[in-house]
Tab-separated table of C-alpha atoms and ligand atoms in Angstrom:
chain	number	residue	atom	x	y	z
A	1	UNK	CA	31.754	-52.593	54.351
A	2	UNK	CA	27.981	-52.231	53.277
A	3	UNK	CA	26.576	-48.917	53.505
A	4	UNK	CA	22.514	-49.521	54.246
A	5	UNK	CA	19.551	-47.062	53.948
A	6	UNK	CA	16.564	-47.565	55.344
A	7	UNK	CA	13.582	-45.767	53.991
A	8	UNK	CA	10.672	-45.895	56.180
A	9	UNK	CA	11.473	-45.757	59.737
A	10	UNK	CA	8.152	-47.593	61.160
A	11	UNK	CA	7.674	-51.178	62.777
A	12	UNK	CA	9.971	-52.812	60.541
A	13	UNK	CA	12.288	-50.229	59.604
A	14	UNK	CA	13.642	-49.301	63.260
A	15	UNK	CA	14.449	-52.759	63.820
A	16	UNK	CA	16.045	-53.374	60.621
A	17	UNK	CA	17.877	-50.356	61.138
A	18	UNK	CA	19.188	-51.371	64.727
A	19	UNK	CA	20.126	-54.799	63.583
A	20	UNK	CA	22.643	-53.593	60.759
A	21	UNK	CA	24.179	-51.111	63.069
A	22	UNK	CA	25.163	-54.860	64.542
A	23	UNK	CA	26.541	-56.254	61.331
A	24	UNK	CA	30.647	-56.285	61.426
A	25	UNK	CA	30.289	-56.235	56.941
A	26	UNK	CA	27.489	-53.313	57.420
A	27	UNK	CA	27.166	-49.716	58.358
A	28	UNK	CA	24.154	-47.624	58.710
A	29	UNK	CA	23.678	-45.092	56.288
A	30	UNK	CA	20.840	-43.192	57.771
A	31	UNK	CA	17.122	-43.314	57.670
A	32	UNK	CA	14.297	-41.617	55.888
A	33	UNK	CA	10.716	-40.676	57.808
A	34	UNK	CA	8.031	-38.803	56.220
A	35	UNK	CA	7.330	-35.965	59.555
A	36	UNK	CA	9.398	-35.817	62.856
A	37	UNK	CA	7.501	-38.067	65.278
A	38	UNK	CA	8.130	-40.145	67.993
A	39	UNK	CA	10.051	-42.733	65.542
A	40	UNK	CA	12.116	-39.842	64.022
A	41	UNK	CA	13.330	-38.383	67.442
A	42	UNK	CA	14.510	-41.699	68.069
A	43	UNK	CA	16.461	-41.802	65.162
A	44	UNK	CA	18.020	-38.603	66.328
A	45	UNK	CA	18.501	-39.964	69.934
A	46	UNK	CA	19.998	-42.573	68.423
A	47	UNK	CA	22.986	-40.753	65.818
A	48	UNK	CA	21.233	-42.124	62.901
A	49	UNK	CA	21.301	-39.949	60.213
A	50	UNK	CA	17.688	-38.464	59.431
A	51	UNK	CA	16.788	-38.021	56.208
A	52	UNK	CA	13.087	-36.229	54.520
A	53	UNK	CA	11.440	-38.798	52.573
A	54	UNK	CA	9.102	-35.890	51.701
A	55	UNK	CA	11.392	-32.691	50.411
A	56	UNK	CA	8.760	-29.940	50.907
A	57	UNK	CA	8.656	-31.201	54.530
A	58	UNK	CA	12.359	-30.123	55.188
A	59	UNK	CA	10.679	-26.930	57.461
A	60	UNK	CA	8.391	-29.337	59.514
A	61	UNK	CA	11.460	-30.632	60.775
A	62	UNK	CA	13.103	-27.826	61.406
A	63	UNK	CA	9.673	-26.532	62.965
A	64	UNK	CA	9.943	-30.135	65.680
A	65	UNK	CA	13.623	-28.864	66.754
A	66	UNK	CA	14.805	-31.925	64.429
A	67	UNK	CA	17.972	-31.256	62.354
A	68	UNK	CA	18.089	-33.646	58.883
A	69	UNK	CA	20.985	-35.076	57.189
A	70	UNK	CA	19.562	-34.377	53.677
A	71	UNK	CA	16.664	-35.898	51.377
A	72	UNK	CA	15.998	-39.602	50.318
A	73	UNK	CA	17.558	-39.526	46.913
A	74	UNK	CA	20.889	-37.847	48.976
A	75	UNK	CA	20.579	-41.312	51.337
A	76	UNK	CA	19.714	-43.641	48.441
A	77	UNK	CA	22.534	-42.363	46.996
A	78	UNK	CA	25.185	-42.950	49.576
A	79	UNK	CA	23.885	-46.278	49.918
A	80	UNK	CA	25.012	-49.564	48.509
A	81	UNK	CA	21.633	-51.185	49.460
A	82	UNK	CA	17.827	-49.377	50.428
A	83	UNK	CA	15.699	-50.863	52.492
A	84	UNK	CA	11.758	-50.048	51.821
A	85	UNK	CA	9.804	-50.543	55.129
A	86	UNK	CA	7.360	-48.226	53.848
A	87	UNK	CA	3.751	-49.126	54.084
A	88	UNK	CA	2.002	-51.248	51.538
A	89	UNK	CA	2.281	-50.026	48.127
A	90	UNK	CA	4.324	-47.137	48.557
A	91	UNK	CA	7.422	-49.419	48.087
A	92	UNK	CA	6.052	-49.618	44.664
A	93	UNK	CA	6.039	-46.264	43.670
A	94	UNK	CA	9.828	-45.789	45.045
A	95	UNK	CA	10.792	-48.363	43.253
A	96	UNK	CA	11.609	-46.148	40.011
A	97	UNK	CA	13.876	-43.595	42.751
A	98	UNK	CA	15.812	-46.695	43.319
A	99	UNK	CA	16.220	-47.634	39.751
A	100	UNK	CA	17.018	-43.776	38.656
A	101	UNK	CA	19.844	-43.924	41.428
A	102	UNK	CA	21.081	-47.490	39.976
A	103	UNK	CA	20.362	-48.808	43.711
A	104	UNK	CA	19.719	-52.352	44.407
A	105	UNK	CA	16.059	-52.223	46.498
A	106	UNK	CA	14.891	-54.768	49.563
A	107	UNK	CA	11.024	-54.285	49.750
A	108	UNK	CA	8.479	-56.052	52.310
A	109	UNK	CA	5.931	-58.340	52.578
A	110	UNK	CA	2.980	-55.782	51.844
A	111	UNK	CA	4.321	-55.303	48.225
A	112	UNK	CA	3.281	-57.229	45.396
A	113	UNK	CA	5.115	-60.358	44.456
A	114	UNK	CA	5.429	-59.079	40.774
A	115	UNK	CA	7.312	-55.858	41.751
A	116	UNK	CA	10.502	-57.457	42.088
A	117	UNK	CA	13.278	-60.282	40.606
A	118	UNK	CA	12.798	-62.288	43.265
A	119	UNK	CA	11.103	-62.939	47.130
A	120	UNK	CA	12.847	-64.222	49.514
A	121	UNK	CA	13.371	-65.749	52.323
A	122	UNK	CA	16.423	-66.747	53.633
A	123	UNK	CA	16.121	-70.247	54.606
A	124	UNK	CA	14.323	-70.943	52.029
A	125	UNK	CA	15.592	-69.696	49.061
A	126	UNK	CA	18.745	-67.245	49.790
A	127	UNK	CA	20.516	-67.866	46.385
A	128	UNK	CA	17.709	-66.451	44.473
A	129	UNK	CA	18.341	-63.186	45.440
A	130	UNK	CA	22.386	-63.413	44.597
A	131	UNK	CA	22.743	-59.764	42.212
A	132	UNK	CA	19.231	-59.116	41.869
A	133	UNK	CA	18.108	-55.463	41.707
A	134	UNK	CA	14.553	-55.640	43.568
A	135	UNK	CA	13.672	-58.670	46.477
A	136	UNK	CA	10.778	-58.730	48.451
A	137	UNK	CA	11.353	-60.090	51.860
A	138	UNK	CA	8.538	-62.090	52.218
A	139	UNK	CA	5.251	-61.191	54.971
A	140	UNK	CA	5.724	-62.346	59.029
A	141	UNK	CA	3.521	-65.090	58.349
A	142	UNK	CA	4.963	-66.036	55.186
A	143	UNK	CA	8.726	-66.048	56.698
A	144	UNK	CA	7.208	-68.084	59.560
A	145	UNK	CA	6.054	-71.023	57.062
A	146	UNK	CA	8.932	-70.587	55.140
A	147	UNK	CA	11.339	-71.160	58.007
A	148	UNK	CA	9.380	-74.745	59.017
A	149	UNK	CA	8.530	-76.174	56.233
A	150	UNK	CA	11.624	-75.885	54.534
A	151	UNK	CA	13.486	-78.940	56.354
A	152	UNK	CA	10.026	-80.780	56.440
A	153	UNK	CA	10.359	-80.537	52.388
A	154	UNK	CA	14.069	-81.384	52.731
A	155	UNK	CA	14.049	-84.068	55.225
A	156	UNK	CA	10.644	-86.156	54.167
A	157	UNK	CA	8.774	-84.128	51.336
A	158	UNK	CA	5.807	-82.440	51.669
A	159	UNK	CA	2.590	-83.750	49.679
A	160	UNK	CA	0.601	-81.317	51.239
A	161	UNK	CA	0.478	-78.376	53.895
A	162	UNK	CA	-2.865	-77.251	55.287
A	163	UNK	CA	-2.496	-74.319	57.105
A	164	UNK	CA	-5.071	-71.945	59.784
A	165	UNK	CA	-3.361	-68.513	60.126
A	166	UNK	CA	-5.166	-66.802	63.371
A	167	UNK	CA	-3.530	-63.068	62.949
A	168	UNK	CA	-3.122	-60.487	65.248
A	169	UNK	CA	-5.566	-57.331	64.705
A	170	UNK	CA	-3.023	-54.887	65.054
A	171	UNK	CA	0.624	-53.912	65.979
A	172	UNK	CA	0.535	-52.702	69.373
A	173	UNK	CA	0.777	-48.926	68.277
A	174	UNK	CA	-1.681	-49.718	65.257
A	175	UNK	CA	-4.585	-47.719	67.408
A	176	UNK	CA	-6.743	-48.125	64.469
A	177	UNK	CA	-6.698	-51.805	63.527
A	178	UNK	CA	-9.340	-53.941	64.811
A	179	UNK	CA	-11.386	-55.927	65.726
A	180	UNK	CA	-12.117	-55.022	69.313
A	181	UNK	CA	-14.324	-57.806	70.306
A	182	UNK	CA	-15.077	-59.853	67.381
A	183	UNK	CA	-13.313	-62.858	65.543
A	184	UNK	CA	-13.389	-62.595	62.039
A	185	UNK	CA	-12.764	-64.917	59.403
A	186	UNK	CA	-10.069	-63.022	57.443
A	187	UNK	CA	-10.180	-63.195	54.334
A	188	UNK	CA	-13.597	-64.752	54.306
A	189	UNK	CA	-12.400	-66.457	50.993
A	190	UNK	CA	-10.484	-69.576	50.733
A	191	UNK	CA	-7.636	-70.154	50.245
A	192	UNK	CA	-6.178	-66.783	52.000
A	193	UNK	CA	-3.516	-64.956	50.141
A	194	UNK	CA	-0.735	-66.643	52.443
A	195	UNK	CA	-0.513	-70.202	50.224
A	196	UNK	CA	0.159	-68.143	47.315
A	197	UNK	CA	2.753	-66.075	48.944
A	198	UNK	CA	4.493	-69.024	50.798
A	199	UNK	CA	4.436	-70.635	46.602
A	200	UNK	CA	6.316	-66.900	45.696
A	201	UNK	CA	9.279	-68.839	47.481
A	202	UNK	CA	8.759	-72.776	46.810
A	203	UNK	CA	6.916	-72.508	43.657
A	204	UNK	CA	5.896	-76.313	43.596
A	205	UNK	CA	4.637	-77.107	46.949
A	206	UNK	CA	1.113	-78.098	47.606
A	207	UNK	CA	-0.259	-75.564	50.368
A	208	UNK	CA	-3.730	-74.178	51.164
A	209	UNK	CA	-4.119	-71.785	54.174
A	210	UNK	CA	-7.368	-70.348	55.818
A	211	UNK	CA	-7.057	-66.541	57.697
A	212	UNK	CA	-9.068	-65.200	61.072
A	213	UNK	CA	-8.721	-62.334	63.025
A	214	UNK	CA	-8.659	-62.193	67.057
A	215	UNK	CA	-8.595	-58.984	69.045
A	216	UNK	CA	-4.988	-59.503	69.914
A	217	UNK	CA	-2.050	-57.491	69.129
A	218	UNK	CA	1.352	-59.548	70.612
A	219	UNK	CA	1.184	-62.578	67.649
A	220	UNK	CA	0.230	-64.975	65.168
A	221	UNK	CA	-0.784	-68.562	65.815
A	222	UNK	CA	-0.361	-70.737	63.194
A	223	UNK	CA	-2.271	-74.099	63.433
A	224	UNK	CA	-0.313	-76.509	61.054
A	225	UNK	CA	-0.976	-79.620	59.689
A	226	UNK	CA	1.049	-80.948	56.941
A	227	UNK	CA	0.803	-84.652	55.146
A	228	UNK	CA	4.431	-85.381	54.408
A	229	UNK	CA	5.424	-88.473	52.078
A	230	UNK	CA	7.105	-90.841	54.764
A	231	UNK	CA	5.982	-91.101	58.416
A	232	UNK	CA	8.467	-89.700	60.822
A	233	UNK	CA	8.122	-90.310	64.431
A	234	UNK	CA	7.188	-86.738	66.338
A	235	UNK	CA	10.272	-87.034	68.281
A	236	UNK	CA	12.181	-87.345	64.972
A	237	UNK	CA	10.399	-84.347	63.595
A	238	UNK	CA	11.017	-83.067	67.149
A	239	UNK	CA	14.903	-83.796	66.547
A	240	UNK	CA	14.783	-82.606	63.093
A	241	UNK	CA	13.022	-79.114	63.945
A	242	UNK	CA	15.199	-78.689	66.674
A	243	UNK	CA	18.375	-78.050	64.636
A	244	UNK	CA	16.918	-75.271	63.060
A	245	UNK	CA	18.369	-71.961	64.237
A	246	UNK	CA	15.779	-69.553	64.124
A	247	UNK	CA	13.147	-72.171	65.277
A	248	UNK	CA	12.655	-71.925	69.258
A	249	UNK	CA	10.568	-75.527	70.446
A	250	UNK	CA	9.133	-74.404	73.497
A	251	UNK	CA	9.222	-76.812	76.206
A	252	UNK	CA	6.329	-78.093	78.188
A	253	UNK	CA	8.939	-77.332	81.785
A	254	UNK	CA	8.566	-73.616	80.630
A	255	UNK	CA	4.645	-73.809	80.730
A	256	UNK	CA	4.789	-70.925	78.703
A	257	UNK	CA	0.851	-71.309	77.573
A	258	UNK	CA	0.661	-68.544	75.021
A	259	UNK	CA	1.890	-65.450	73.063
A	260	UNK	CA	1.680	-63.334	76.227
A	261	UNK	CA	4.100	-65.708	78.089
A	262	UNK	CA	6.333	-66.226	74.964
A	263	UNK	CA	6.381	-62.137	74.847
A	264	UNK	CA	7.171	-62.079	78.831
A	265	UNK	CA	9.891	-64.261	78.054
A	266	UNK	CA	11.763	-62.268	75.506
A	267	UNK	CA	11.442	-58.978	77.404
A	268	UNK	CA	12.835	-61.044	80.827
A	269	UNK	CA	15.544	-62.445	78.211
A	270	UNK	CA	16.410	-58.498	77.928
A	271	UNK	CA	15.792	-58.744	73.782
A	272	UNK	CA	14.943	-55.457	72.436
A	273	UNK	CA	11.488	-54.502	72.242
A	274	UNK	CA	10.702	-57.795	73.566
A	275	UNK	CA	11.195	-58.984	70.214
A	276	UNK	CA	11.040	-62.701	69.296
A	277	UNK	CA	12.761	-63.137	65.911
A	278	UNK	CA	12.329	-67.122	66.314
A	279	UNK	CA	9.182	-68.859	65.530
A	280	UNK	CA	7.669	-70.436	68.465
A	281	UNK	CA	6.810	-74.144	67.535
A	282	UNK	CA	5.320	-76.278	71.234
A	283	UNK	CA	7.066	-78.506	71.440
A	284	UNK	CA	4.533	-80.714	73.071
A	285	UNK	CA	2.205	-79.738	69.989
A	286	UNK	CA	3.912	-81.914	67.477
A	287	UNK	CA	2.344	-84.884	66.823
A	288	UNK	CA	2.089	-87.576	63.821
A	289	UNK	CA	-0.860	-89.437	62.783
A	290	UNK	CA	0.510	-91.777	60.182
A	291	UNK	CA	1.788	-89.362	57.513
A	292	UNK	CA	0.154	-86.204	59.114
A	293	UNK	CA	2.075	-83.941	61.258
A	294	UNK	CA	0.566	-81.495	63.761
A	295	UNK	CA	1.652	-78.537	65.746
A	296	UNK	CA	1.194	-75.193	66.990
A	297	UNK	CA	3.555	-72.213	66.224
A	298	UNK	CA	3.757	-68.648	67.319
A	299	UNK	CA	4.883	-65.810	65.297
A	300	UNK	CA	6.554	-62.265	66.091
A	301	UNK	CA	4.865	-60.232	63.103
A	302	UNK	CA	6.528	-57.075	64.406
A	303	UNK	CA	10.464	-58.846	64.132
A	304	UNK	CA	10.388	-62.424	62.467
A	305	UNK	CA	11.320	-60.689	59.276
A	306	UNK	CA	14.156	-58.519	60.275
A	307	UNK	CA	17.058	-61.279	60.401
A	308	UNK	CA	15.715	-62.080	57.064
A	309	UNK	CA	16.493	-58.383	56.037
A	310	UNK	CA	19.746	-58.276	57.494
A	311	UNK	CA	20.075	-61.477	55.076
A	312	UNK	CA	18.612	-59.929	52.119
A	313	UNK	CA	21.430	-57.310	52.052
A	314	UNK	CA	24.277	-60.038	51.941
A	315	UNK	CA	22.171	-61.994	49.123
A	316	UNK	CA	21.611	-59.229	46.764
A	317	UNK	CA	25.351	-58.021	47.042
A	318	UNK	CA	26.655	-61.794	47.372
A	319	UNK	CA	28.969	-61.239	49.864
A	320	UNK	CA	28.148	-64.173	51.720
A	321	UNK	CA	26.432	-67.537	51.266
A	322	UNK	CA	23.459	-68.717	53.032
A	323	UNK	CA	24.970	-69.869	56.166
A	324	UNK	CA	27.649	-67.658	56.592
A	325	UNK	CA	24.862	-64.823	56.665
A	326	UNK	CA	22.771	-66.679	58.871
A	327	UNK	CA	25.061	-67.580	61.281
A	328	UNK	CA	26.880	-64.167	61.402
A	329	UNK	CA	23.525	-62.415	61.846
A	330	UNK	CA	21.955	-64.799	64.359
A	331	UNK	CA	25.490	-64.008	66.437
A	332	UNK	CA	25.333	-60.376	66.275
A	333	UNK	CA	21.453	-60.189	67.383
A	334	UNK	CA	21.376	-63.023	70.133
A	335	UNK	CA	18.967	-65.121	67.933
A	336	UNK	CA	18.290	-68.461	69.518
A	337	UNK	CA	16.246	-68.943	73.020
B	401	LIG	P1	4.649	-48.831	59.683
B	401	LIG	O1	3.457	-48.019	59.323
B	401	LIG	O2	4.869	-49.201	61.106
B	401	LIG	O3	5.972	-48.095	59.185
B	401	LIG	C1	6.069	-47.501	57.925
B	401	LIG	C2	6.847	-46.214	58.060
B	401	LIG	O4	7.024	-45.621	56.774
B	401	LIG	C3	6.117	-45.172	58.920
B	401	LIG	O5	7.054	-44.589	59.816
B	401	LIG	C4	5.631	-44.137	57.898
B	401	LIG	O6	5.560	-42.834	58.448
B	401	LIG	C5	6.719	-44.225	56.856
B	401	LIG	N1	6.335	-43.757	55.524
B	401	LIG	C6	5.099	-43.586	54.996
B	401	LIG	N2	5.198	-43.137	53.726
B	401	LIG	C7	6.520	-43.023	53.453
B	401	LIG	C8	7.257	-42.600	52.322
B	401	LIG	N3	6.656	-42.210	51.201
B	401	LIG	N4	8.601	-42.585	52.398
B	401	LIG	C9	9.247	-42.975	53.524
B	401	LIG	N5	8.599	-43.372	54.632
B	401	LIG	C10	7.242	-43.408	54.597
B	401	LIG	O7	4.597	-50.111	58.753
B	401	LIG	P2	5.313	-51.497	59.006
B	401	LIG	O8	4.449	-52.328	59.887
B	401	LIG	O9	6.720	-51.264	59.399
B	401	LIG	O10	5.208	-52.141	57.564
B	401	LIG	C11	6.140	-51.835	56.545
B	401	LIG	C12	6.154	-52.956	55.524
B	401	LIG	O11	6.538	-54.154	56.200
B	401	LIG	C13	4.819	-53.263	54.856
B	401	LIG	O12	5.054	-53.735	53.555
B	401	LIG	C14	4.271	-54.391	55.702
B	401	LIG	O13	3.339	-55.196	55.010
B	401	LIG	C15	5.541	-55.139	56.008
B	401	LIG	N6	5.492	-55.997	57.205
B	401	LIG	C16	4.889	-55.558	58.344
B	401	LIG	C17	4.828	-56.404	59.432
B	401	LIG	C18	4.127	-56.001	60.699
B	401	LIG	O14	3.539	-56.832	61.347
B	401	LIG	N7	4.165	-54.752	61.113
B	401	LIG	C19	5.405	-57.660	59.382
B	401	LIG	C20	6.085	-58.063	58.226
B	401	LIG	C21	6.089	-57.216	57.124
């Protein structure tokens, strides 16, 4: 049995944290928050263990009515495996807690690629991460593109993928992330930082993606072109992208026209938080003009990512191989639409 920690109990965290309490080789540890809010008295609701990321904050606690299991380095500790869902950068400076406490570390997608051994991605490139110390699980977006082009690359090669990333604002309870009524080119610079991070997995594949911004907060889009080097039929690539478990091809009798329909349908599907751990590829969007294949894909940046982290923890310890973990976390969650 795996004993997990999860330190940082925000978007990510919560969900990672609810997905290992349904792993039959896992069990949860506890979880660390910085000051009892609305996410720590959920923890409580729930019998997770609470734990002070921030020691001198033990009385704040105590102030909210919220009793705590002990501090960080007490849950680091106990555990065989932390996962950092802290915000960007602050993974970073935990990183030497983790090493002090001989503690293999999962960080996120908001942490520099240089921090750790390895990213990863499970799909892509699980056996990377077999006994390494520090793995970033790779950003929503970058999981997304990870996820599809990896049996493009396998099944016809990829000479080149040409990517348009249009990116939710904000999470839903991000009250501060914008824009309100604008559409921005984000970054303004080209290529955007996602090519690079998508090469942090396949280091020799030819991508170059561009970045906006909508006022929206439910998901990415991802418009995707990619030349490959033999010319499939769409139905083949249809066929092909299909088989993939944690790809969901939305079909045209759904008329599911958007992310708000796609997010309608996971909350009438009963998945927690509405949460669509798939990417959403249209199935009516994939089309091939001679080597060039088209489509449209949605992306759930709030939970795309957490089957990956549930994957992460079997990689680093190597107590599974890449399908075994896939399969026996896609079971336990309900992934596939
Ligand atoms: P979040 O702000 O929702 O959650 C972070 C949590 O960590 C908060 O509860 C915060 O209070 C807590 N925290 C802050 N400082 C801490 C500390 N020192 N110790 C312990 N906890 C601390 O952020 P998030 O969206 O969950 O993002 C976490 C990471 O996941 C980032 O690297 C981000 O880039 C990445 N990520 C986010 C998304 C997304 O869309 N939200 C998607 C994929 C990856």
């Amino acid at each position: 049995m795996l004993t997990v920690g999860i330190n940082g109990y925000g978007t990510i965290g919560k969900r990672v944290a609810d997905a290992v309490t349904q792993q039959p080789d896992m069990e949860l540890a506890g979880v660390a928050k910085t000051r009892p809010n609305f996410e720590a008295q959920t923890a409580v609701r729930k019998d997770y263990p609470l734990y002070t990321a921030v020691e001198e904050r033990v009385e704040l606690f105590e102030e909210a009515g919220i009793g705590l299991a002990g501090t960080v380095s007490e849950l680091v500790e106990q555990s065989d495996v932390v996962v950092d869902a802290c915000p960007s950068g602050i993974g970073a400076d935990n990183k030497s807690m983790y090493e002090s406490l001989d503690t293999p570390a999962l960080y996120q997608g908001g942490e520099d690629a240089d921090l750790v051994d390895t990213s990863f991605n499970a799909r892509g490139n699980y056996s990377a991460a077999a006994g390494a110390s520090h793995v970033r699980v790779v950003s929503c977006n970058t999981t997304g593109l990870s996820r599809l082009l990896t049996p493009l690359q396998e099944q016809y090669g990829v000479e080149k993928a040409r990517v348009t990333l249009v990116r939710r604002g904000g999470d839903p309870g991000q009250t501060s992330r914008g824009p309100i009524n604008d559409i921005l080119p984000n970054p303004i610079t080209v290529p955007s930082h996602h090519g690079p991070d998508v090469n942090t997995v396949f280091p020799d594949l030819d991508i170059d993606t561009l970045g906006m911004k909508v006022p929206a907060t439910l998901m990415h889009l991802h418009s995707v072109n990619v030349t490959l080097e033999s010319s499939p039929t769409a139905a083949d690539v249809r066929d092909l992208l299909r088989e993939e478990s944690r790809l969901f091809l939305v079909p045209e009798s759904m008329a599911i026209d958007g992310a708000g329909k796609l997010k309608e349908f996971a909350h009438d599907a009963g998945r927690p938080r509405g949460d669509v751990w798939e990417n959403c590829v249209w199935e009516e969007s994939i089309s091939m003009e001679d080597n060039d294949l088209y489509l449209f894909e949605a992306i759930h940046q709030e939970s795309d990512v957490v089957p990956e982290n549930v994957d992460a923890i079997r990689a680093v310890t190597e107590t599974a191989d890449a399908n075994e973990s896939i399969a026996t976390t896609n079971e336990t969650l309900g992934i596939g639409l």
